Short mmCIF file of C-alpha atoms and ligand atoms in Angstrom, two decimals:
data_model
loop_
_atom_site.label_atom_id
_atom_site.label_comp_id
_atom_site.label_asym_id
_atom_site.label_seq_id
_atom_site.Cartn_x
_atom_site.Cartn_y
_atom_site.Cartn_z
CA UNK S 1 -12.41 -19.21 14.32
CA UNK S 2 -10.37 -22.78 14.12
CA UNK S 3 -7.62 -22.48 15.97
CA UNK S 4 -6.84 -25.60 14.97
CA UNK S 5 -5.19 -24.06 11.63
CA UNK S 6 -2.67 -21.36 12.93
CA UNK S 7 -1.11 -22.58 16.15
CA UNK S 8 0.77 -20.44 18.00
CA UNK S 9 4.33 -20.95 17.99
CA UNK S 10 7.39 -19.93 20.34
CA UNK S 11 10.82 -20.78 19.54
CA UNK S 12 12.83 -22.95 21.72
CA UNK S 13 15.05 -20.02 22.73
CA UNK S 14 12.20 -18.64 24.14
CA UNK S 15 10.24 -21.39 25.91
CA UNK S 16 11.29 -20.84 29.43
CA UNK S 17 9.78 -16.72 29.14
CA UNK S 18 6.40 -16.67 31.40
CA UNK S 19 3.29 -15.87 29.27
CA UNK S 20 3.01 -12.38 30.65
CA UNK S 21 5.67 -11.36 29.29
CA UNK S 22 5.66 -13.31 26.27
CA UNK S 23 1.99 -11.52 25.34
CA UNK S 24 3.50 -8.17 26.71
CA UNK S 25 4.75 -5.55 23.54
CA UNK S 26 6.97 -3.72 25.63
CA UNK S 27 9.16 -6.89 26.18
CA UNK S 28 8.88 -7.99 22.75
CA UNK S 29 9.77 -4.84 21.57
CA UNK S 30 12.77 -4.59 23.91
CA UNK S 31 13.76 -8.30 23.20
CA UNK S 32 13.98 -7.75 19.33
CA UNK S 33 17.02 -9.81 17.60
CA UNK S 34 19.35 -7.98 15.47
CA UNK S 35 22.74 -9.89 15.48
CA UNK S 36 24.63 -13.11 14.02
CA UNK S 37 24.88 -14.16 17.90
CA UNK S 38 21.12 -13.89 18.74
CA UNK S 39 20.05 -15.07 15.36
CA UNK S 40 22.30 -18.44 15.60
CA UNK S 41 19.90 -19.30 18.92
CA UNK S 42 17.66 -19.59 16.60
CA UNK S 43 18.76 -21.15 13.62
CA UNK S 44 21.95 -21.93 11.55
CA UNK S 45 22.75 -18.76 9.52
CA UNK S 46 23.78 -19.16 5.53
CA UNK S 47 27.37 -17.66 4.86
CA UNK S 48 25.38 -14.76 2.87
CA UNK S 49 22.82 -13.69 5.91
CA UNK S 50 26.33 -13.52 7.62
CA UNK S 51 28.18 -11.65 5.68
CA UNK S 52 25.29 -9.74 5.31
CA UNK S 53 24.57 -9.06 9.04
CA UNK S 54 28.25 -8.38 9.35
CA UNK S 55 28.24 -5.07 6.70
CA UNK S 56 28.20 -1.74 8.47
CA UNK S 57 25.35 0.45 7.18
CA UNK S 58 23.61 -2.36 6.52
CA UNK S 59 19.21 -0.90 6.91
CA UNK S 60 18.46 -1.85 10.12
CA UNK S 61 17.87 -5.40 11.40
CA UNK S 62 15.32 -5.68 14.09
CA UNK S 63 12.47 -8.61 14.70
CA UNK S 64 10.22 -9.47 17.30
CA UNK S 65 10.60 -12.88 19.29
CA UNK S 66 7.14 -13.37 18.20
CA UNK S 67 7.96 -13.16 14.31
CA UNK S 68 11.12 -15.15 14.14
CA UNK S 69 9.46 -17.80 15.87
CA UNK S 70 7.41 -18.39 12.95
CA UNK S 71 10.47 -19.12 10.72
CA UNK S 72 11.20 -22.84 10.10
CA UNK S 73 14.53 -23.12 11.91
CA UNK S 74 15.92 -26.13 9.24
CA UNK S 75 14.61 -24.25 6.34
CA UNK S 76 17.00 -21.93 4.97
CA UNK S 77 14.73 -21.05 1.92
CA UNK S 78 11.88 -20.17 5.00
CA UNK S 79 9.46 -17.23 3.62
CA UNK S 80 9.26 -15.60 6.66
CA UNK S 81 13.16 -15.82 7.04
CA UNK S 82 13.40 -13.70 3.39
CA UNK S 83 11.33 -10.86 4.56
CA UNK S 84 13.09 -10.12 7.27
CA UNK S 85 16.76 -11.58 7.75
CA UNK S 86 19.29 -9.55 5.24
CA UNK S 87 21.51 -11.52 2.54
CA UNK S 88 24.01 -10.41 0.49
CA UNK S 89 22.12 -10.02 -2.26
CA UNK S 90 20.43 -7.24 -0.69
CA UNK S 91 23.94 -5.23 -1.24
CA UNK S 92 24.34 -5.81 -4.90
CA UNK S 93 22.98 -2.70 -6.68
CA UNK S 94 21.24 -3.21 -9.64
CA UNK S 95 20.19 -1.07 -13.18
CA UNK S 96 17.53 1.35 -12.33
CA UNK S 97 17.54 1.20 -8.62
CA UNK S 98 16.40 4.46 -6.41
CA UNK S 99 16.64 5.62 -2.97
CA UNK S 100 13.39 7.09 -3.58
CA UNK S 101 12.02 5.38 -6.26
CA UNK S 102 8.42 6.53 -6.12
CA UNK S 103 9.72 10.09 -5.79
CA UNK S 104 7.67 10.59 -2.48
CA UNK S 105 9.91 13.75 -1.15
CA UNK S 106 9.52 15.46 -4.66
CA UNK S 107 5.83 15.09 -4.46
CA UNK S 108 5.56 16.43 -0.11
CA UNK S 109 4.93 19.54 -0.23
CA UNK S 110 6.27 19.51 3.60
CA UNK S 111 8.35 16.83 5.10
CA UNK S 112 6.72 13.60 5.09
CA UNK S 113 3.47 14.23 3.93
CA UNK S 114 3.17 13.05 0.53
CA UNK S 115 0.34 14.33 -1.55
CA UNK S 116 0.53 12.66 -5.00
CA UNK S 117 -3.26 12.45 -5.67
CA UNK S 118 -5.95 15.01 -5.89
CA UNK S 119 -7.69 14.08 -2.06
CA UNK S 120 -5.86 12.25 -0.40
CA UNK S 121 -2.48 12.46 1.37
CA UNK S 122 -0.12 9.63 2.83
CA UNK S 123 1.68 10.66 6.02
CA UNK S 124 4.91 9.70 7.36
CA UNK S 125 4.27 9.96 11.22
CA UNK S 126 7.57 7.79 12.40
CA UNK S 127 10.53 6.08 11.53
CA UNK S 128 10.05 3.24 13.28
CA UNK S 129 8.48 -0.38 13.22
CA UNK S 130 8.01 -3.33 15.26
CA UNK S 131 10.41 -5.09 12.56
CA UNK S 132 11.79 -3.85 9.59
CA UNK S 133 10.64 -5.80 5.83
CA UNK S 134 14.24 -5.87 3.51
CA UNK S 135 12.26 -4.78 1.00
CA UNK S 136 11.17 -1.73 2.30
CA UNK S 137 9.82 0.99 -0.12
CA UNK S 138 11.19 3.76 2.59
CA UNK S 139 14.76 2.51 3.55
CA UNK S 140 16.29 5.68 2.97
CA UNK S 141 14.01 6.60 6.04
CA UNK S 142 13.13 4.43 7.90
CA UNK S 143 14.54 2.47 11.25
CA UNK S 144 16.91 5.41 12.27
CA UNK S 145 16.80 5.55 15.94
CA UNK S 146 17.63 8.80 16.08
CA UNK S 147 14.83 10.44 14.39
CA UNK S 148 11.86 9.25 15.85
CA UNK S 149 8.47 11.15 15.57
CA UNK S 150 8.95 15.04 14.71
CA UNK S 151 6.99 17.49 16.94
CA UNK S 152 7.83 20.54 14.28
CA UNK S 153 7.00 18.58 11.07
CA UNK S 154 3.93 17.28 12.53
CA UNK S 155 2.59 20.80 13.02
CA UNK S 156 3.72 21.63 9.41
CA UNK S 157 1.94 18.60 8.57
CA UNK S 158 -1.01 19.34 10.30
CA UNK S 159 -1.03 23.18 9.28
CA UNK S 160 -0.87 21.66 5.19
CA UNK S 161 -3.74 20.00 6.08
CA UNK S 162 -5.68 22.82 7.47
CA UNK S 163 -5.24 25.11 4.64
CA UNK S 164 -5.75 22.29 1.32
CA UNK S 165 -9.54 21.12 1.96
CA UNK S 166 -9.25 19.04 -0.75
CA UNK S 167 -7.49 16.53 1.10
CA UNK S 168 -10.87 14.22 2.67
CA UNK S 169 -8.64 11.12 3.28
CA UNK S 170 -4.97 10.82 5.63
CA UNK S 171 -3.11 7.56 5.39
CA UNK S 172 -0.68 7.21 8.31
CA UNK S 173 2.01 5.67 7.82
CA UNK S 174 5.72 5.60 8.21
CA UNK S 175 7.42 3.93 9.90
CA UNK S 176 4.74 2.14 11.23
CA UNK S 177 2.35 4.25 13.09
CA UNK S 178 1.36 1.84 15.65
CA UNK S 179 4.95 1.80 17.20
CA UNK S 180 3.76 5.17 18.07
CA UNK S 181 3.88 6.07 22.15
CA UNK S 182 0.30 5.64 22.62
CA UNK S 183 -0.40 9.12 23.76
CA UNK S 184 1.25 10.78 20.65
CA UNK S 185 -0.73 8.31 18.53
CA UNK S 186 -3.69 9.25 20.53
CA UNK S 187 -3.43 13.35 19.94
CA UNK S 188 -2.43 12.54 16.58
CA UNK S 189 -5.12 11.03 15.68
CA UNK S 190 -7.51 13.84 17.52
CA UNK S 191 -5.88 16.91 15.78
CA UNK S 192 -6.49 15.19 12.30
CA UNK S 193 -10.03 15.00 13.51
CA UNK S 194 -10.47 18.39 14.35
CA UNK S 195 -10.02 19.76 10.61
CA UNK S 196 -13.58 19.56 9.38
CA UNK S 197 -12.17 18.16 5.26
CA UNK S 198 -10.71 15.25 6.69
CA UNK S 199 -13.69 12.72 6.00
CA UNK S 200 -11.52 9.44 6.35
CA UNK S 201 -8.50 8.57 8.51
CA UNK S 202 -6.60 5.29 7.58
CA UNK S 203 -3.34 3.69 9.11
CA UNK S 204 -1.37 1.33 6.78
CA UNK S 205 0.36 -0.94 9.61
CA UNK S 206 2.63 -4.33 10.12
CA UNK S 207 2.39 -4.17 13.67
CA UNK S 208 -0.59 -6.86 14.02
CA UNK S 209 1.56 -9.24 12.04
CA UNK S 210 5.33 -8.44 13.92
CA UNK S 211 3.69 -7.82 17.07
CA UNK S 212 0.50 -8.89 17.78
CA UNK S 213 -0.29 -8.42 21.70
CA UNK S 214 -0.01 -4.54 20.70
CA UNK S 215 -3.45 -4.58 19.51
CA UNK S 216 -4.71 -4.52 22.76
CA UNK S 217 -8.31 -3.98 24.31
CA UNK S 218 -7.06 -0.44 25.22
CA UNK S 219 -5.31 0.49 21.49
CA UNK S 220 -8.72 -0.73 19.96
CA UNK S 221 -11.17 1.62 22.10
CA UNK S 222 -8.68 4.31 22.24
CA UNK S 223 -8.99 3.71 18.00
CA UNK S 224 -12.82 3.58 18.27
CA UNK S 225 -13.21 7.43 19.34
CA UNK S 226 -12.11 8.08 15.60
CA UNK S 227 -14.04 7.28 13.42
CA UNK S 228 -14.30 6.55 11.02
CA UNK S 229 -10.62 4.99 10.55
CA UNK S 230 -9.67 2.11 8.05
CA UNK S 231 -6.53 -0.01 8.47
CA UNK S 232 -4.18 -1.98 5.99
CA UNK S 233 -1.91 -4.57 7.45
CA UNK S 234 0.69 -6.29 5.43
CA UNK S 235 0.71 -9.88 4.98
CA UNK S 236 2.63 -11.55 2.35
CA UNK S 237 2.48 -15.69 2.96
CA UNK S 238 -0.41 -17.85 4.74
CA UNK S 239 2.71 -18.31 7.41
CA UNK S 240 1.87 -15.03 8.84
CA UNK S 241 -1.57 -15.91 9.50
CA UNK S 242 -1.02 -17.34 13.33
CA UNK S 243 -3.96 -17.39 15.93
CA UNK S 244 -2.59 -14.23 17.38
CA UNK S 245 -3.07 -12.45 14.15
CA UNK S 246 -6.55 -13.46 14.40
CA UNK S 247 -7.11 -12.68 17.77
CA UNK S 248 -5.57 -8.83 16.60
CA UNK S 249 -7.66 -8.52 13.38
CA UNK S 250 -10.75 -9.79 15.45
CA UNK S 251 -9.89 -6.94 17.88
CA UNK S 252 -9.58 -4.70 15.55
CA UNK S 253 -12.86 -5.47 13.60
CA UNK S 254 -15.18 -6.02 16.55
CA UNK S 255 -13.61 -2.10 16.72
CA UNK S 256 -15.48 -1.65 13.83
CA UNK S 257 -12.34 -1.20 11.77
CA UNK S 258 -12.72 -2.47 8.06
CA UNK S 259 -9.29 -4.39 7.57
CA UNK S 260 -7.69 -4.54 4.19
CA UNK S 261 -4.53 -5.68 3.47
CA UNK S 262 -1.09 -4.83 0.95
CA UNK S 263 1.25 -7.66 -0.16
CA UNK S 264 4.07 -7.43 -1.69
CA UNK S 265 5.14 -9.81 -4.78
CA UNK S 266 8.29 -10.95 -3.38
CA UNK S 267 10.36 -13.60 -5.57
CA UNK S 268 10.82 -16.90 -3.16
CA UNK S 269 8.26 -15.74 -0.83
CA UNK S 270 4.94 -15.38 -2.44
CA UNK S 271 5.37 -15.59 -6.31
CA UNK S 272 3.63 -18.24 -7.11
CA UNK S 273 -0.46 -18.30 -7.55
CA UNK S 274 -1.31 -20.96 -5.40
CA UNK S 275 0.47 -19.48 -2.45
CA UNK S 276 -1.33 -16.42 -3.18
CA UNK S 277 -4.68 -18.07 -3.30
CA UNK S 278 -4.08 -20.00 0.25
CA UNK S 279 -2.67 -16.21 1.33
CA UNK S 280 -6.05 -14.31 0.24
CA UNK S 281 -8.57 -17.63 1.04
CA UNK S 282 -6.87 -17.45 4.84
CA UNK S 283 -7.03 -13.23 4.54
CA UNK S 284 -10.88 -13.32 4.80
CA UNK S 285 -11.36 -15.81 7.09
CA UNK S 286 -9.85 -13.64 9.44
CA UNK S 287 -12.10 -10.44 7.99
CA UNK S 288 -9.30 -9.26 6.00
CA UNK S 289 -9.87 -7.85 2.37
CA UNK S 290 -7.13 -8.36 -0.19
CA UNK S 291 -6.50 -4.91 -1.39
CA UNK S 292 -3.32 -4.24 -3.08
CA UNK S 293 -1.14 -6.94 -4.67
CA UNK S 294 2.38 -4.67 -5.29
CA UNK S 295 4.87 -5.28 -7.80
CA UNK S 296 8.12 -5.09 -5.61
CA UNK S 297 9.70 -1.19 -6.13
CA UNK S 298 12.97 -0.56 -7.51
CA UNK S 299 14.46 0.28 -4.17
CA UNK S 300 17.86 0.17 -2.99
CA UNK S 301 18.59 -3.44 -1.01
CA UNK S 302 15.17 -5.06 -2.95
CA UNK S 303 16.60 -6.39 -6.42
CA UNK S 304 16.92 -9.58 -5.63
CA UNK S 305 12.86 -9.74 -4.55
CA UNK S 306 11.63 -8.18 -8.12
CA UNK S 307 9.65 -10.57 -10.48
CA UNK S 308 8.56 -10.11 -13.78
CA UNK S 309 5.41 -8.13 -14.09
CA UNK S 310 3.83 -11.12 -15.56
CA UNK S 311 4.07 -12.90 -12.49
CA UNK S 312 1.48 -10.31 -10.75
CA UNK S 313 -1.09 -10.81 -13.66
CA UNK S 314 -0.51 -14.93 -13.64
CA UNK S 315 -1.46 -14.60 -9.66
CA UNK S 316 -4.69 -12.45 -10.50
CA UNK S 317 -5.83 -15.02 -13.35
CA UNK S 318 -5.19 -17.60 -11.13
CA UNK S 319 -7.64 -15.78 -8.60
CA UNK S 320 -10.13 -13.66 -10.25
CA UNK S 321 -13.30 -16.24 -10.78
CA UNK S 322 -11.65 -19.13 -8.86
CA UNK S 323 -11.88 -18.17 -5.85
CA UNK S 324 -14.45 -15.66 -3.96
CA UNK S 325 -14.32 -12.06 -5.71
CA UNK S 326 -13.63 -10.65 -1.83
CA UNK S 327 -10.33 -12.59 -2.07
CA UNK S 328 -8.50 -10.58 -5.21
CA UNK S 329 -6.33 -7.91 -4.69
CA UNK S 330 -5.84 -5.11 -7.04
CA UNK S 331 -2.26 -6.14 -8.42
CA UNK S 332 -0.71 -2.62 -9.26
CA UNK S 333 3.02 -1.12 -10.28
CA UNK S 334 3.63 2.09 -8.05
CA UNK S 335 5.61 3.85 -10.87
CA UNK S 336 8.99 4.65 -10.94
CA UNK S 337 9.62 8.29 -10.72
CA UNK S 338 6.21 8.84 -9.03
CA UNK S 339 3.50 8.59 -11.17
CA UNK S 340 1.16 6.63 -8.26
CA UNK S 341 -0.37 3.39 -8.32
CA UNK S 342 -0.70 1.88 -11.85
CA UNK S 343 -3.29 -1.45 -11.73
CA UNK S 344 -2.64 -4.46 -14.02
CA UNK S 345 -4.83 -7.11 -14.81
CA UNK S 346 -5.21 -10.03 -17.25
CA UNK S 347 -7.20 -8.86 -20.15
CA UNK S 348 -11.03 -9.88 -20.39
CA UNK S 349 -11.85 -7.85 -23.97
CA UNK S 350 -11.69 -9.92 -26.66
CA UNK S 351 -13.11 -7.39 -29.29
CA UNK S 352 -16.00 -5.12 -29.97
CA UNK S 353 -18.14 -3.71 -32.41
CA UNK S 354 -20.42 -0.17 -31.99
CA UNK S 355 -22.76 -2.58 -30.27
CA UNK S 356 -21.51 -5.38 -29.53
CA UNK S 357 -18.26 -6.55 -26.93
CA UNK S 358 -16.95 -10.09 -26.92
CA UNK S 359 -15.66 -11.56 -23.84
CA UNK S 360 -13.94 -14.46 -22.57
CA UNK S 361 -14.54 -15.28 -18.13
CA UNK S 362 -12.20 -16.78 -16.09
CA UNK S 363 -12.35 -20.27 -17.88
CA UNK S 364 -12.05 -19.18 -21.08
CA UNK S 365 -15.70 -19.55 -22.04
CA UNK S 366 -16.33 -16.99 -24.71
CA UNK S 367 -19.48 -14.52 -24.70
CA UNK S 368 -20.95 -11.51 -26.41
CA UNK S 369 -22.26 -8.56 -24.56
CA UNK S 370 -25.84 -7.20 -26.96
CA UNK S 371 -25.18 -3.52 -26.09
CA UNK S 372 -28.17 -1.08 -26.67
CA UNK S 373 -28.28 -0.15 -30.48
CA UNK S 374 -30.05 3.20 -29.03
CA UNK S 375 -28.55 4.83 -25.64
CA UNK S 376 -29.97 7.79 -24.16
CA UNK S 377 -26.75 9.54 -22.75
CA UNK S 378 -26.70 10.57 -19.09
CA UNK S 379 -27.41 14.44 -19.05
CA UNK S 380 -24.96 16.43 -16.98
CA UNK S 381 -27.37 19.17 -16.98
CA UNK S 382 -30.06 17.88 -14.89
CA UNK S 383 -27.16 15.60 -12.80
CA UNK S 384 -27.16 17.61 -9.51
CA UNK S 385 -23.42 15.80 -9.12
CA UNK S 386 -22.30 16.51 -12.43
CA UNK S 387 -23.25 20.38 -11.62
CA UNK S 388 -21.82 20.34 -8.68
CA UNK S 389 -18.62 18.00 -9.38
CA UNK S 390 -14.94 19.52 -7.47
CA UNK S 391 -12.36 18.08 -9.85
CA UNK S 392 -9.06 19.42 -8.65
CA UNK S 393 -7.42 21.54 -12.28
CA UNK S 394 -4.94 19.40 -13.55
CA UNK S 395 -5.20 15.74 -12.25
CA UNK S 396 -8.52 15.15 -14.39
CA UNK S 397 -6.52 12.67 -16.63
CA UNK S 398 -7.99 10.66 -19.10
CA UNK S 399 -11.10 10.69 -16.92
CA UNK S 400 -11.35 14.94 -17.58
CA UNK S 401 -10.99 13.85 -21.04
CA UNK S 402 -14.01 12.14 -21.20
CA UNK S 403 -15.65 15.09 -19.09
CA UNK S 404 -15.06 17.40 -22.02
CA UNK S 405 -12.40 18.76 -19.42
CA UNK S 406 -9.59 18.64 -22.79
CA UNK S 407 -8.83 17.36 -25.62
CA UNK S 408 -5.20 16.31 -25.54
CA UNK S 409 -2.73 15.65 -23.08
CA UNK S 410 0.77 16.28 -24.65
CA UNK S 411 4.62 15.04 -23.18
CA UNK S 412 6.30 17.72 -21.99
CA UNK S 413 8.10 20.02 -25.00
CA UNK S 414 5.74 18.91 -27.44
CA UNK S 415 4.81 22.24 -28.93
CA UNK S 416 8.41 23.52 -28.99
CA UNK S 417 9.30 20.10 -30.64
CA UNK S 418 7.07 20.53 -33.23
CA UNK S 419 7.52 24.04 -33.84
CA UNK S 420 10.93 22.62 -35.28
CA UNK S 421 12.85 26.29 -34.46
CA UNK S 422 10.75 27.94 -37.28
CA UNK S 423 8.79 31.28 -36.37
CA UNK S 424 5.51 33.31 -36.66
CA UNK S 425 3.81 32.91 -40.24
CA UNK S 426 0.36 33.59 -41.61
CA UNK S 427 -0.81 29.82 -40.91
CA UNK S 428 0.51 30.24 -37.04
CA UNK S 429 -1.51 33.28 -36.96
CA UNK S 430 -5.00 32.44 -35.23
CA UNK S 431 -4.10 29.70 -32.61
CA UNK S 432 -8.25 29.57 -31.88
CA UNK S 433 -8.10 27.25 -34.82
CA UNK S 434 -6.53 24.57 -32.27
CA UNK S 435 -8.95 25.14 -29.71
CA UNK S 436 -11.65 22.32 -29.96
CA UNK S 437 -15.47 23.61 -29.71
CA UNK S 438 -16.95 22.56 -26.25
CA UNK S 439 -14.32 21.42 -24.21
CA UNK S 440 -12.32 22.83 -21.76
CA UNK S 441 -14.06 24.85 -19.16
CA UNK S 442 -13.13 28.29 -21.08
CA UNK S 443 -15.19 26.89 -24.57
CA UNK S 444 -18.19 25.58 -22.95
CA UNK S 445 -20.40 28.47 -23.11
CA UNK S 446 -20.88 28.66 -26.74
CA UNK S 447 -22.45 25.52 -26.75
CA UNK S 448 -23.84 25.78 -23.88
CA UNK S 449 -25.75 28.85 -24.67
C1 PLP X 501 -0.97 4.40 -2.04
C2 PLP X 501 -0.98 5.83 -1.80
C3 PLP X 501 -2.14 6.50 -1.41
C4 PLP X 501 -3.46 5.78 -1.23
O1 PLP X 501 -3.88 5.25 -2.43
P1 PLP X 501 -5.23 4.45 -2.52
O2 PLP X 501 -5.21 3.88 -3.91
O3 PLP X 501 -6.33 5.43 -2.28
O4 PLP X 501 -5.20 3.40 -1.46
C5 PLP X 501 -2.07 7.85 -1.21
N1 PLP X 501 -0.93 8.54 -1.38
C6 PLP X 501 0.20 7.92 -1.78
C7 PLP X 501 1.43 8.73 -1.98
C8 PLP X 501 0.22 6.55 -1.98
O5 PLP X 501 1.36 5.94 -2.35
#
């Protein structure tokens, strides 16, 4: 590693605290700044962070000494500053903003476990973090002190789990679960293991980037014992990319952890694609995959961050081909309402024929794909996977479309809509006439015979 590229950096304010305690979590933790008085230590506050800071019910304010020393004291515009010091703009509400945009607590079928896709399951094991993001997708639950980690809804949790083997993959989350008391993060983490399904454990954290000296030698061998367990951290500009955060991700992958990481398309912090690129270049030096590129949610207190969508596919054309493939992030809208994770990307296919495709690369150069004039089709019949394939009824999408699963997927009312309030009559009769030959797992067997 150079260490020459991300020094480490202290604030003034904070240059008389011995090293021990400095590199200790528990005092950073307890030393968090929160108010107009602690915050003017550090720099000169705008009129709007005041006002802002001065607004009861404002989502909690909270950040480690170790974070808000990497803000640029004489820069009010500072991209670290926008992430985590509130403005007034954060209390103007805007057209189509949600407390729960992404309609997580329609789709838990307990509280805080959120299971939205067919086998996997995000789960909200705390409320709180090491600092709290003004964007954040889960204000409307997140940074109470009062309701801290939930003995009775992590055994309804856990008992979910037990009884829906479908579910092979748990994403903790939160709240960030690394605030965790490292005992409850410890049984946690052994009662998920105990339930045979669950092939994959992940935890989607901030702490290496608030508060780095968490990820200590004892956190990463306590991790260890569980694998195997993947982690996203949550890095938005090459700012956040200090020496301790390499010292944590090192820890964490000499752990044997495979680190990704989710950033958030935030307007003045990351949004344009040459910030991005020096974000994602500086991501894998330090062994961390680019995995998710989010287009900011419509949430309460983060209008003032959105972008156009465009901005999200400019950043991946600006990446995809010009700089290592390791380095792109998937850029995807998590869908309003609560559809899931929608991915968006610059468009590649120029046209096609029935066997030919034309496409253009990165720099525009133009090419045609020769596809084979004569295909011999994979045969599900003699595919031991196809036979033996468990798609969950019902989330097979377009995919179970093209496994002969159905035929159409209508919008909700459809038939009644277009039964335009008239009745039975001889043509409405046989309804096998809509029922296409072959698909759907009820028609197979005539063909099949
Ligand atoms: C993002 C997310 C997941 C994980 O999605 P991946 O694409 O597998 O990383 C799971 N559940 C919910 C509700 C999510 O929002």
């Amino acid at each position: 590693m150079s260490p020459e590229l991300f020094p480490s950096r202290r604030a003034p304010i904070f240059a008389d605290v011995p090293d021990e305690k400095w590199n200790d979590w528990r005092w950073q933790l307890s030393h968090r700044l929160n108010s107009v008085d602690e915050f003017e230590k550090v720099f000169k506050l705008t009129d709007g962070e005041r006002r802002a800071l001065s607004t009861s019910g404002l989502f909690r304010v909270d950040i480690t000494p170790y974070f808000v020393s990497l803000i640029d004291p004489d820069d009010p515009n500072d991209p670290i500053r926008k992430q985590v010091i509130p403005t007034d703009a954060e209390i103007t509400p805007f057209t189509g903003m949600m407390e729960d945009s992404l309609a997580e607590d329609l789709h838990s079928p307990v509280p805080g476990l959120v299971h939205r896709y067919p086998d996997r399951v995000l789960m909200l094991v705390t409320t709180q973090c090491a600092s709290y993001c003004r964007y954040c997708t889960r204000s409307r639950i997140v940074g109470d002190p009062l309701a801290q980690f939930s003995r009775a809804e992590f055994e309804m949790q856990i008992d979910y789990l037990k009884r829906t083997p479908q579910v092979r993959d748990v994403l903790l989350s939160g709240g960030d679960p690394l605030t965790l008391a490292p005992k409850i993060l410890e049984e946690l983490l052994a009662r998920l293991r105990e339930i045979p399904h669950i092939e994959i454990i992940r935890i989607g954290t901030r702490v290496p980037v608030f508060l780095p000296m968490r990820v200590t030698q004892e956190l990463t061998d306590m991790l260890e014992k569980y694998h195997p367990l993947w982690m996203n951290i949550h890095v938005n500009h090459p700012n956040e990319i200090s020496q301790e955060l390499a010292e944590a991700c090192d820890r964490l992958s000499r752990a044997g952890i495979p680190l990704g990481n989710q950033s958030v398309l935030l307007a003045g912090v990351n949004d344009c694609p040459h910030i991005m690129r020096k974000l994602v270049q500086d991501l894998v030096r330090i062994r961390v995959r680019p995995y998710y590129l989010y287009q900011c949610d419509l949430v309460e207190g983060a209008g003032h961050f959105r972008t156009p969508v465009a901005k999200g596919i400019e950043i991946i054309e600006a990446l995809r081909g010009h700089t290592s493939g390791y380095a792109v992030p998937t850029f995807v809208v998590d869908a309003p309402g609560g559809g899931g994770k929608i991915p968006l990307a610059p468009n590649y296919l120029l046209s096609m024929s029935d066997h030919k495709i034309i496409l253009r690369n990165y720099e525009g150069f133009i090419t045609t794909y020769e596809e084979p004039v004569k295909y011999e089709a994979h045969d599900p019949k003699t595919c031991r996977y196809c036979q033996s394939k468990r798609m969950e009824p019902g989330q097979g999408g377009v995919s179970g479309m093209l496994d002969g699963e159905q035929m159409f997927i209508k919008p909700e009312g459809f038939d009644q809509l277009h039964n335009r309030g008239g009745g039975q009559h001889r043509l409405r009769a046989d309804t096998a006439k809509w029922t296409p030959l072959g698909i759907g797992s009820g028609n197979k067997k005539e063909l099949e015979g």
